PDB file of C-alpha atoms in Angstrom:
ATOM      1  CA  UNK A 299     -70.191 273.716-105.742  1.00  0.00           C
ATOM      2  CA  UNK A 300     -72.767 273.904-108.616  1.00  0.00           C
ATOM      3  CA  UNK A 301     -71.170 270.687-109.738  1.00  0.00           C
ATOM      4  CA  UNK A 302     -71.761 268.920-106.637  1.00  0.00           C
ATOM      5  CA  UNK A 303     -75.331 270.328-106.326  1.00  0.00           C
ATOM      6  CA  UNK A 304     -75.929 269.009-109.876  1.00  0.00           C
ATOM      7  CA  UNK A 305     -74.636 265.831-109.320  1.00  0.00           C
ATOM      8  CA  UNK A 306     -75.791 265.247-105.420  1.00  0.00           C
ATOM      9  CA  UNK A 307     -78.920 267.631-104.831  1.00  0.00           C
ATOM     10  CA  UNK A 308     -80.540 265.101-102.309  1.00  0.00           C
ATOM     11  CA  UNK A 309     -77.863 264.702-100.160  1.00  0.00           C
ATOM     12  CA  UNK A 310     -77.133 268.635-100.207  1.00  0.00           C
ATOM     13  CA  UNK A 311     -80.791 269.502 -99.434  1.00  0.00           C
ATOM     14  CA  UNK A 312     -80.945 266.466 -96.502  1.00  0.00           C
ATOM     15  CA  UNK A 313     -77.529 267.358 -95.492  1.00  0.00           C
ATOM     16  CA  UNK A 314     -78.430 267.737 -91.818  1.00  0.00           C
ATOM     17  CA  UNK A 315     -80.592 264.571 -91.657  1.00  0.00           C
ATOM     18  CA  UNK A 316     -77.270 262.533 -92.984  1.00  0.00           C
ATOM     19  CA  UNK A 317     -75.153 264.118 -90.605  1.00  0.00           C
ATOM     20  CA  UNK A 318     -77.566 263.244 -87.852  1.00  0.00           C
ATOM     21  CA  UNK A 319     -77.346 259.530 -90.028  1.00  0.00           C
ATOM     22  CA  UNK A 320     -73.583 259.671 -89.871  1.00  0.00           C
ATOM     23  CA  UNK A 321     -73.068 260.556 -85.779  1.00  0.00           C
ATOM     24  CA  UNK A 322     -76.451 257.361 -84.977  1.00  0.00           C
ATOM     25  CA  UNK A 323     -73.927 255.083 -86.914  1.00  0.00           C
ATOM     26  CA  UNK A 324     -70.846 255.846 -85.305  1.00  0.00           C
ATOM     27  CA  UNK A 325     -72.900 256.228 -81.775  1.00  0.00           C
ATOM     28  CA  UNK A 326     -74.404 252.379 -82.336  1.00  0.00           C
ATOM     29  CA  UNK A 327     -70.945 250.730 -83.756  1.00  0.00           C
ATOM     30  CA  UNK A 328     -68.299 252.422 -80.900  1.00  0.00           C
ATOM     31  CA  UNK A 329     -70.205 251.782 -78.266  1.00  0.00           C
ATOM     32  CA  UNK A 330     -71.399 248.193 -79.444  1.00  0.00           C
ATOM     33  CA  UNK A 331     -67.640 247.566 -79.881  1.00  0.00           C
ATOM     34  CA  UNK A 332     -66.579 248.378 -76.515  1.00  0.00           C
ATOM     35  CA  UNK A 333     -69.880 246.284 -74.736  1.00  0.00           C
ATOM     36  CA  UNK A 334     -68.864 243.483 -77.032  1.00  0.00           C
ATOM     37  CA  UNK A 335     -64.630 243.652 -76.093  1.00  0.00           C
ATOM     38  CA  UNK A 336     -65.648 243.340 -72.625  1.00  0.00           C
ATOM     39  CA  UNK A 337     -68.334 240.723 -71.963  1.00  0.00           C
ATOM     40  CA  UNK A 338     -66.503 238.950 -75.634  1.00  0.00           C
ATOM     41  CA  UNK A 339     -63.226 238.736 -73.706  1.00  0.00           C
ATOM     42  CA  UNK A 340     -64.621 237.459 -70.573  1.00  0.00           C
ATOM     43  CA  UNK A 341     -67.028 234.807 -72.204  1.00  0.00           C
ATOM     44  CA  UNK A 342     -63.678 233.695 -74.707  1.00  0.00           C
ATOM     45  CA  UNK A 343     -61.967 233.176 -71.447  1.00  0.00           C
ATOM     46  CA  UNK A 344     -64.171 231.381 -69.464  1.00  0.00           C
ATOM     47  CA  UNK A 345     -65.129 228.926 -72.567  1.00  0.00           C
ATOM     48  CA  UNK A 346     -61.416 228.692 -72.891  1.00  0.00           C
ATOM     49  CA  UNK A 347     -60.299 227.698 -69.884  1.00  0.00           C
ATOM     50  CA  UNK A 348     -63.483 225.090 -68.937  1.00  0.00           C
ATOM     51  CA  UNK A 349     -62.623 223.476 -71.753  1.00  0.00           C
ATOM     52  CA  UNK A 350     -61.090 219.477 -71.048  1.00  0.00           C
ATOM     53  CA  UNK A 351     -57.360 219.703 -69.580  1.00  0.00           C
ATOM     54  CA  UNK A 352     -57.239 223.165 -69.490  1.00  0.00           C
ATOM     55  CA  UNK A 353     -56.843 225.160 -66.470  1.00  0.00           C
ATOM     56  CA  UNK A 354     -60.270 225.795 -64.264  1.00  0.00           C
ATOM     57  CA  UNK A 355     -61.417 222.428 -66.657  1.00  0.00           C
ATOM     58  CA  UNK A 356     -65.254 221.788 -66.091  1.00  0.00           C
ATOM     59  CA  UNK A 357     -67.038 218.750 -68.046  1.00  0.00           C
ATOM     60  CA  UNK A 358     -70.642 219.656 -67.031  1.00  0.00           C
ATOM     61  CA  UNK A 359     -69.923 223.747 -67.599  1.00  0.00           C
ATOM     62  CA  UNK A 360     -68.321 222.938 -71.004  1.00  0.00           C
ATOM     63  CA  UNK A 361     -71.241 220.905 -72.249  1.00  0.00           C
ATOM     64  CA  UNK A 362     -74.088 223.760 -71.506  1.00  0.00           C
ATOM     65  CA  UNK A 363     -71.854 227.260 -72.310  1.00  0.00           C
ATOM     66  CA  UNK A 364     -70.872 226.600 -75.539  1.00  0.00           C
ATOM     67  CA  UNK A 365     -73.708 225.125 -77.167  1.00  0.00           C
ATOM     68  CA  UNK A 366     -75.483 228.173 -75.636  1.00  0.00           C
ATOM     69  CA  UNK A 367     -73.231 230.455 -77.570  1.00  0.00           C
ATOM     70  CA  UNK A 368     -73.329 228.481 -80.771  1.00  0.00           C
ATOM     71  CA  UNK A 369     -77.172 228.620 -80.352  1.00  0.00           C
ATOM     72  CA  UNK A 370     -77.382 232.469 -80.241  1.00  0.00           C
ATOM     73  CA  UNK A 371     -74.714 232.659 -83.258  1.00  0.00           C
ATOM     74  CA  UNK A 372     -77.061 230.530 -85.004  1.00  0.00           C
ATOM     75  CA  UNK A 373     -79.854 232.725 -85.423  1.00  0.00           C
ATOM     76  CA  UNK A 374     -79.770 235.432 -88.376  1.00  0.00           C
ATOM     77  CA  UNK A 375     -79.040 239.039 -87.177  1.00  0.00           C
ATOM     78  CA  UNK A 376     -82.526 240.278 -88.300  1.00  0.00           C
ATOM     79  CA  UNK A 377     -84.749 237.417 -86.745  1.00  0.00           C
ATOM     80  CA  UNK A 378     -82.655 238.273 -83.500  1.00  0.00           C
ATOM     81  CA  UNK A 379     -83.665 242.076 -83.511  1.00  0.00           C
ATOM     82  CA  UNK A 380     -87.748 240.930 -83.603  1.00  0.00           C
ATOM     83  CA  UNK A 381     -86.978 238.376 -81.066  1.00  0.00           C
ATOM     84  CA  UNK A 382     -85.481 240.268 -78.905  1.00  0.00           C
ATOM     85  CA  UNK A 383     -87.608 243.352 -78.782  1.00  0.00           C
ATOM     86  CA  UNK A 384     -89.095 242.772 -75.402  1.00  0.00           C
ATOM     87  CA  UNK A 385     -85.592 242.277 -73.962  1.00  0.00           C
ATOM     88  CA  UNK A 386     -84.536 244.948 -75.749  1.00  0.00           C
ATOM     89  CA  UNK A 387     -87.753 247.596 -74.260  1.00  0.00           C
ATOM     90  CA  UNK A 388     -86.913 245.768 -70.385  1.00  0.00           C
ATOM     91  CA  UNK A 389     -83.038 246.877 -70.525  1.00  0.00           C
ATOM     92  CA  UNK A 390     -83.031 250.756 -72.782  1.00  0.00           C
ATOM     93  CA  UNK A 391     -87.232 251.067 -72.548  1.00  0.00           C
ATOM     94  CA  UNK A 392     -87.262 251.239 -76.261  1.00  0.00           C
ATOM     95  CA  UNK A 393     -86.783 248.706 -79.647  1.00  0.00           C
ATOM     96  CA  UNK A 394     -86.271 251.408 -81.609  1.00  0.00           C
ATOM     97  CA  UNK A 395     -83.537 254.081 -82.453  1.00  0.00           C
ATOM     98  CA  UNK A 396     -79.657 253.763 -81.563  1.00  0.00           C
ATOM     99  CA  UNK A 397     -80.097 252.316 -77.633  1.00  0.00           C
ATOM    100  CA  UNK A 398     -83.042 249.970 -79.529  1.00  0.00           C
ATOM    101  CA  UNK A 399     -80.383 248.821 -81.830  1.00  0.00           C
ATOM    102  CA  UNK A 400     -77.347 248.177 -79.682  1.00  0.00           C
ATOM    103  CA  UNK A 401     -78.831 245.534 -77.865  1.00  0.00           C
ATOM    104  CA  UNK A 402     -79.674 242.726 -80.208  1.00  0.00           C
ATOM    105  CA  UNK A 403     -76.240 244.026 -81.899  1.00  0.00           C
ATOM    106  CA  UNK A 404     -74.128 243.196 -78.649  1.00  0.00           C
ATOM    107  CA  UNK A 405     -76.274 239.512 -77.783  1.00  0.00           C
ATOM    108  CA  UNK A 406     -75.406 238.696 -81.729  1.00  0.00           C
ATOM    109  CA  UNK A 407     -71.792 239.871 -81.974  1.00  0.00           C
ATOM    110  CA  UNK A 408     -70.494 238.641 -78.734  1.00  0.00           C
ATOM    111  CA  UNK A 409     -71.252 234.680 -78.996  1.00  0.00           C
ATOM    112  CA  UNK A 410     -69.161 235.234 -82.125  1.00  0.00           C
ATOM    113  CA  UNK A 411     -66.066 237.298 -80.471  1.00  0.00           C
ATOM    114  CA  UNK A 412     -66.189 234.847 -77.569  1.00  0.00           C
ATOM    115  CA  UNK A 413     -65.708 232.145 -79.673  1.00  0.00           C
ATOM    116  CA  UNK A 414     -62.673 233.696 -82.016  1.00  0.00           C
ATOM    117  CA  UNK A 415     -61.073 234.853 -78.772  1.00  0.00           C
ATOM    118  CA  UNK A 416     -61.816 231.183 -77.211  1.00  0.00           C
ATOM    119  CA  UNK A 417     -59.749 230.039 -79.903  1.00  0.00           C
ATOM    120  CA  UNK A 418     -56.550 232.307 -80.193  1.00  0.00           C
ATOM    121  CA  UNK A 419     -56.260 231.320 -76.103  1.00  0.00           C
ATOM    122  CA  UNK A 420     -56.469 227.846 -76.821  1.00  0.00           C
ATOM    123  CA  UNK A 421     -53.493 228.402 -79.556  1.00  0.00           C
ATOM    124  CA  UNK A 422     -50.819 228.968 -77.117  1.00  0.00           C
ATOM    125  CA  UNK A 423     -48.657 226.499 -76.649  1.00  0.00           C
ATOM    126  CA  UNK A 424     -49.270 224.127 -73.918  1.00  0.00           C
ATOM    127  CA  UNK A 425     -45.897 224.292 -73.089  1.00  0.00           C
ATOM    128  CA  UNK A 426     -45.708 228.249 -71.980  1.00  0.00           C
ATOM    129  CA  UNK A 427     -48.749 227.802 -69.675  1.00  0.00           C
ATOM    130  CA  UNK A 428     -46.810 224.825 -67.862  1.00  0.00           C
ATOM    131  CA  UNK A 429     -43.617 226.565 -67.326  1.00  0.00           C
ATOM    132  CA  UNK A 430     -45.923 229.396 -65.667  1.00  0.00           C
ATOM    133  CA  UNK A 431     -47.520 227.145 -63.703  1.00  0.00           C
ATOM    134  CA  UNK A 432     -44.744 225.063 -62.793  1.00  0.00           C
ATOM    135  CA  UNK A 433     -42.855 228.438 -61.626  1.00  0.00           C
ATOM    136  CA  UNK A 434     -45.910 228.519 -59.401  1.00  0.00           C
ATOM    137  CA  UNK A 435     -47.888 231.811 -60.939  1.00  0.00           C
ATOM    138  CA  UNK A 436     -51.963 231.567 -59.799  1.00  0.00           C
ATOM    139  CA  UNK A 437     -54.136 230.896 -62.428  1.00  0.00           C
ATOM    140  CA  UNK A 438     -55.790 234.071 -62.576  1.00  0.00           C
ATOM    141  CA  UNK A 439     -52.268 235.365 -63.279  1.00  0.00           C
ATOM    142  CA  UNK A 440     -51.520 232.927 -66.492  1.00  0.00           C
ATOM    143  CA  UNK A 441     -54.651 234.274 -67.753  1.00  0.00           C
ATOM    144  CA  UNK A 442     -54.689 237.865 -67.660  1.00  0.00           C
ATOM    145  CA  UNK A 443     -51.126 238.500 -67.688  1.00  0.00           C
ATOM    146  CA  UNK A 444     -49.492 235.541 -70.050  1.00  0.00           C
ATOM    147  CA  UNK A 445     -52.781 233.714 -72.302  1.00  0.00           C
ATOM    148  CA  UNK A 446     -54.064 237.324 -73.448  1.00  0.00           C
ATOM    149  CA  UNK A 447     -50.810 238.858 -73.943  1.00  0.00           C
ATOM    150  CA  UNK A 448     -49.516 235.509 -75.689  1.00  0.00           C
ATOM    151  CA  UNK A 449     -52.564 235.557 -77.944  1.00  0.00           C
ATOM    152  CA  UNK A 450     -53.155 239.299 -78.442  1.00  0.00           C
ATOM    153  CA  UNK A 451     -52.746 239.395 -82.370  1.00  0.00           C
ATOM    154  CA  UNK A 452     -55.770 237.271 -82.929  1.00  0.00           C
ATOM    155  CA  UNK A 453     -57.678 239.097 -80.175  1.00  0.00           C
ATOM    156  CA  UNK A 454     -56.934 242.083 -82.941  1.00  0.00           C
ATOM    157  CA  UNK A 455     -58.301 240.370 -85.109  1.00  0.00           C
ATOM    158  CA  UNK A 456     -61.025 238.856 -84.030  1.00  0.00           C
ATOM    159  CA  UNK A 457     -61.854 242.833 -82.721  1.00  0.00           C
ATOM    160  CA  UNK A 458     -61.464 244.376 -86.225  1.00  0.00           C
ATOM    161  CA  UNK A 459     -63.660 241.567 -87.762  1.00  0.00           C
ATOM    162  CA  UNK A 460     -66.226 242.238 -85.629  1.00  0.00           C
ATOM    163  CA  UNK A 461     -65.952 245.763 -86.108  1.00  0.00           C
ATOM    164  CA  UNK A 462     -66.665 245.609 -89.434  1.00  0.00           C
ATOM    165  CA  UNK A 463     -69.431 243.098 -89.105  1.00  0.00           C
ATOM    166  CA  UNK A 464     -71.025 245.803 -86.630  1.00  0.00           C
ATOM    167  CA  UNK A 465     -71.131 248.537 -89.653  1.00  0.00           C
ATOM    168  CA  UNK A 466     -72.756 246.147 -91.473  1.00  0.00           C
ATOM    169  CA  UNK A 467     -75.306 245.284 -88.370  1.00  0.00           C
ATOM    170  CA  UNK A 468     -76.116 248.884 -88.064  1.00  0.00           C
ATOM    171  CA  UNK A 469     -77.093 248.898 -91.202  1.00  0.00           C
ATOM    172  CA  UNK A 470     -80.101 246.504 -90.892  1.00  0.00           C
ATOM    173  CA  UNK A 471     -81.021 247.831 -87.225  1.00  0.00           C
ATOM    174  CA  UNK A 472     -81.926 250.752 -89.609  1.00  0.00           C
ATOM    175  CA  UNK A 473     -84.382 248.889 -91.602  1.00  0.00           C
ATOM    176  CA  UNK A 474     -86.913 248.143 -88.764  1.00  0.00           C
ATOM    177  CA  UNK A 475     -86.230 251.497 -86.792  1.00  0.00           C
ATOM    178  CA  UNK A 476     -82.363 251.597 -85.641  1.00  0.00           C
ATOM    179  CA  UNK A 477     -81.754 254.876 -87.105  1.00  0.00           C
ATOM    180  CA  UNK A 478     -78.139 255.377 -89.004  1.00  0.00           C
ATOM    181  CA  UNK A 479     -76.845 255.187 -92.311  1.00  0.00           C
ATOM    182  CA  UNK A 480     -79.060 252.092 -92.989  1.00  0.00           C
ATOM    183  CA  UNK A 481     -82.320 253.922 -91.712  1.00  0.00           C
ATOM    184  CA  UNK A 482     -81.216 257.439 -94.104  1.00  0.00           C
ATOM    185  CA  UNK A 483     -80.720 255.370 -97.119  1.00  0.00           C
ATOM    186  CA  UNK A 484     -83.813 253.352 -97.132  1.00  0.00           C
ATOM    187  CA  UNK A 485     -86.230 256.269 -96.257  1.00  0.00           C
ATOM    188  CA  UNK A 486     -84.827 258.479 -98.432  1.00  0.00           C
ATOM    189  CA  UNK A 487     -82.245 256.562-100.935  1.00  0.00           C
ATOM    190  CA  UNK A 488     -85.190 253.226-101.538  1.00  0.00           C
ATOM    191  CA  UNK A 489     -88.186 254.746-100.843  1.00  0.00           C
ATOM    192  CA  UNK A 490     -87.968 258.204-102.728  1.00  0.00           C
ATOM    193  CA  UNK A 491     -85.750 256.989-105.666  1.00  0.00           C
ATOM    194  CA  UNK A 492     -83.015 259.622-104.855  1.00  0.00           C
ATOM    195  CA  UNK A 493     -79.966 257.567-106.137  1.00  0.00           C
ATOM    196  CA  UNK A 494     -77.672 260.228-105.273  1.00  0.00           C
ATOM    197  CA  UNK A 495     -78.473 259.390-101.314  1.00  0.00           C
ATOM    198  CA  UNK A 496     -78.233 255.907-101.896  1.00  0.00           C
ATOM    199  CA  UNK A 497     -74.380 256.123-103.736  1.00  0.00           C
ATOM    200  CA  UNK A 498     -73.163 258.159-100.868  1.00  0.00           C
ATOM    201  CA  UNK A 499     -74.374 256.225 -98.190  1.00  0.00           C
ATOM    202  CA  UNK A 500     -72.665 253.121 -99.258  1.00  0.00           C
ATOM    203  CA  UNK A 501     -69.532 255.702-100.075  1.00  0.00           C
ATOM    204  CA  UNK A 502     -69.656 256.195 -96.343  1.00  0.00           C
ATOM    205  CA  UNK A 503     -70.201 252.924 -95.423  1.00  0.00           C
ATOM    206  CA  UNK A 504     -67.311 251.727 -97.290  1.00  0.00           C
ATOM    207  CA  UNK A 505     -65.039 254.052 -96.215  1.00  0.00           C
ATOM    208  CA  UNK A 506     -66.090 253.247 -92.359  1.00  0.00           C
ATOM    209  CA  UNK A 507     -65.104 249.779 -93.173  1.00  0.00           C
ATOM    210  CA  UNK A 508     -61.835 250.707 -94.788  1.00  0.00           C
ATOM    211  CA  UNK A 509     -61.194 253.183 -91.842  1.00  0.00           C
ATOM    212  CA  UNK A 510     -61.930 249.833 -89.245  1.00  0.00           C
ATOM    213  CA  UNK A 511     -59.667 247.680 -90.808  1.00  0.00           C
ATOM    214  CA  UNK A 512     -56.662 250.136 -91.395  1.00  0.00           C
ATOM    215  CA  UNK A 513     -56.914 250.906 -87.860  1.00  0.00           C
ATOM    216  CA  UNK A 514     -56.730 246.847 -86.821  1.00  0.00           C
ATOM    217  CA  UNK A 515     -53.775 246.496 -89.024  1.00  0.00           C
ATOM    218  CA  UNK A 516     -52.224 249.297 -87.780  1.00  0.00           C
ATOM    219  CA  UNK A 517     -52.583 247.722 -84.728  1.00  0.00           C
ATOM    220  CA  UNK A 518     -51.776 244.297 -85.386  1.00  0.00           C
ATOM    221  CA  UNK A 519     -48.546 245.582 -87.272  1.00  0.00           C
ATOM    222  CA  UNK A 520     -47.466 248.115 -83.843  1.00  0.00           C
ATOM    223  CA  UNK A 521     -48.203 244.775 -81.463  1.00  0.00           C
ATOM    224  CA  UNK A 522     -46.323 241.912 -83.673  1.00  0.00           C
ATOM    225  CA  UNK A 523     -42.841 241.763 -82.688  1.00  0.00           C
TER     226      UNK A 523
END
């Protein structure tokens, strides 16, 4: 113990405010993560199957949605947070703090799960999707019960990448206010100089990010048979 009060004393004597650091973290990424499945999944779906000579095809639907969604992946993570502070107040009644933070990380993330998901559906081959249809299954049926189980591995995927993207969103939500891991290491790691706070917040951050994509290829390898 003296060691690691010799070698850590910031972190020892802020021990509670890191904790506090720790829980804001895993608060803003697991429940950005399940926001972002949902309304992800849906939006992959419906850009999916719009799309020309697919099943609910739409020329004038595919021309707005998905330059919509490229538009909002197009804008940096951080310029998204200021622009979207007034949205952000109108939905949580706050910009700042975890529920401050979650919104502009769901808007950002979810353009780019829609689109990964968009494209594992449109990976199946055309030919299992005919045979379903041709054995007279509705459409709502091919989708939710043959495209998503068809394409679940890079559904996984696309999940655990985002995942990991979201630690590293949390991260600058802290810099203008967010709280986490990203808010405890600049207030105390950058702006007091205590380089012990600032090596075991990235420790923690790293592991996180390990942890994520263990669990996704644990998954992926359980699912792929």
């Amino acid at each position: 113990m003296e060691f690691i009060e010799k070698l850590f004393p910031n972190v020892i004597t802020y021990w509670d405010t890191l904790v506090q650091a720790i829980v804001e973290t895993l608060q803003m990424v697991s429940v950005s993560l399940v926001i972002i499945i949902i309304l992800g999944t849906l939006l992959g779906i419906v850009l999916a199957v719009i799309s020309d000579g697919h099943l609910y095809e739409n020329k004038l639907l595919n021309g707005i949605i998905p330059r919509f969604v490229d538009l909002i992946r197009a804008i940096p993570f951080v310029i998204l947070l200021a622009l979207l502070m007034g949205v952000t107040r109108f939905i949580v009644g706050t910009a700042i703090g975890v529920p401050g933070a979650i919104v502009p990380m769901v808007i950002s993330l979810t353009p780019f799960v829609s689109r990964q998901i968009e494209m594992a559906l449109l990976e199946i081959d055309e030919g299992v999707i005919e045979m379903a249809r041709s054995m007279g299954f509705s459409k709502p049926y091919i989708i939710f019960r043959i495209m998503l189980n068809e394409s679940r591995n890079g559904i996984i995927r696309s999940i655990t990448l985002s995942s990991i993207s979201l630690v590293s969103f949390s991260t600058m939500a802290g810099v203008v206010g967010g709280g986490g891991i990203g808010d405890f290491a600049i207030r105390y790691g950058y702006g007091r100089m205590m380089m012990d706070i600032t090596a075991v917040s990235v420790i923690i951050l790293l592991a996180l990010v390990f942890l994520l994509q263990g669990t996704g290829n644990f998954i992926l390898k359980k699912i792929s048979h």
